[in-house]
Amino acid sequence: MNNQTSGFSTIVARRDEFPSLKRAYRDLPLAYFDGPGGTQVPDSVISAVSDYYRSSNANAHGAFITSHETDAVVDRARQKVAEFIGAEGPQNISFGANMTSLNFSLSRAIGRWLDEGDEILITQLDHEANRAPWLALREQGIIVREVRILENATLDYNDLENKINENTRLVAVGYSSNVSGTVNEIKRIRGLTYEAEALLLVDAVHFAPHFPLDVRSLGIDFLLCSAYKFYGPHVGILYSKGELLNRIPTYFLRTQEAHAPCRIETGTLNFAALNGVSAAIDFIASFDPAPDSSHRPQRAMQQIARYEETLARRIYEGLQAIRGVNTIGPDFNAGLRAPTISFTLENADPRIVCEELNQKAILAWNGHFYGIRAVETLGLLERGGLTRVGVSLYNTEEEVDRLLTAVKEIAARHC
Ligand SMILES: Cc1ncc(COP(=O)(O)O)c(C=O)c1O
């Protein structure tokens, strides 16, 4: 066994830590390929959430012990997330109910900052959560342009270069598509935004669960992600570079802290869930294969990415060998790609495909996954969108083979 495969068997052994993986349906163990919609959660995260309610359940900023503990929970979560994404520090990390709500709060604030005729660039590939908040600014005379996608669900970079100009104030782009697994060339886009002196906002909701992140080396201005996609509870995360958030006129209460990172956090945070976010990042960091050092989330993510890629390639190649199956998105050999594979099956509605997979205890999503513009542009909306299977660190080769056998049987019935 070489180092890599022994690392992989260590990953598989950690399945025991996920109680939901022990569930069965129709006498078959559930195989969770629905990760892009939200991953399963390990025991340590579940305990962290319930421990908070058992011991430190109080509002923040009080003069008493349980309130001090709540403050510590929030501070720790900011610190952990900062380490996870390579941010300057906890002051750059804000929390919210989910990514969508945070992005709306941010777009409303940035809208107050902009003038009529200023431009924002979004893409056809993005989730609605990174389109609607910016499209809403059209109401106040902001021009919102859209970067086209090509047939293989990658961005048309020529179109991007043509549409970015001296009036562009912000480019809002996903790091990876939750529809096609496409990973966008953020370095290249950053270069273009520097030339235009525009801000760069990156939706990393689909990237963060699969690859190491380093916001500082990329020079990203704003980055959003969501902990329920990486083994944590439902919490939205916003990174703002340096002092940027302090310069943006966010809406907040007179009674609230008026500086970063709090100035975009309206109302009481979900403290129990934040305790779970710290536990989720500790869980991820514990996959760091270096035995002699403190666990580092970035190194752990590299190991997880390698494991997920082997399974995703097996799915991709297996699906391509089935008659009637068409996979969407860039080829695995064309560069970095998320382990999320969407496909259509000739003559079969994606909803029916997922219902038939469910009969075999295989969980997968159908439809547009809120990446509706991409699915529409690819001409797939009317026919019910796509079937999507996503690999998470708890999936196994055996589950992949079950999936491929099931799709083969479904294809034989429909095609
Ligand atoms: C790529 C991407 N962006 C944004 C979102 C929205 O995240 P949230 O559910 O935290 O609002 C999702 C959720 O599926 C997503 O996959």
mmCIF file of C-alpha atoms in Angstrom, residues 8 64 100 125 132 135 140 170 266 281 284 286 292 300 309 313 319 331 349 378-380 383 388 415:
data_model
loop_
_atom_site.group_PDB
_atom_site.id
_atom_site.type_symbol
_atom_site.label_atom_id
_atom_site.label_comp_id
_atom_site.label_asym_id
_atom_site.label_seq_id
_atom_site.Cartn_x
_atom_site.Cartn_y
_atom_site.Cartn_z
ATOM 1 C CA PHE A 8 -7.392 6.972 1.660
ATOM 2 C CA PHE A 64 -21.734 36.672 33.649
ATOM 3 C CA THR A 100 -27.754 34.110 0.443
ATOM 4 C CA LEU A 125 -22.769 30.022 -14.327
ATOM 5 C CA ALA A 132 -30.195 38.003 -7.464
ATOM 6 C CA LEU A 135 -29.511 42.078 -10.161
ATOM 7 C CA GLN A 140 -31.353 51.996 -8.565
ATOM 8 C CA LEU A 170 -17.484 44.747 -8.703
ATOM 9 C CA THR A 266 -27.939 41.993 12.356
ATOM 10 C CA ILE A 281 -13.227 22.866 10.932
ATOM 11 C CA ILE A 284 -11.586 18.705 8.625
ATOM 12 C CA SER A 286 -7.867 16.273 11.651
ATOM 13 C CA ASP A 292 4.371 15.672 13.519
ATOM 14 C CA ALA A 300 -6.157 18.330 5.241
ATOM 15 C CA GLU A 309 -11.070 13.189 -7.111
ATOM 16 C CA ARG A 313 -13.190 10.283 -11.874
ATOM 17 C CA LEU A 319 -21.167 7.312 -16.534
ATOM 18 C CA ASP A 331 -13.549 17.074 -18.644
ATOM 19 C CA ASP A 349 -36.857 12.844 -16.559
ATOM 20 C CA LEU A 378 -27.566 25.000 -21.669
ATOM 21 C CA GLY A 379 -31.132 24.371 -22.898
ATOM 22 C CA LEU A 380 -31.916 21.823 -20.203
ATOM 23 C CA ARG A 383 -36.605 18.863 -19.786
ATOM 24 C CA ARG A 388 -26.463 15.522 -9.925
ATOM 25 C CA CYS A 415 -32.997 4.437 -23.448
#
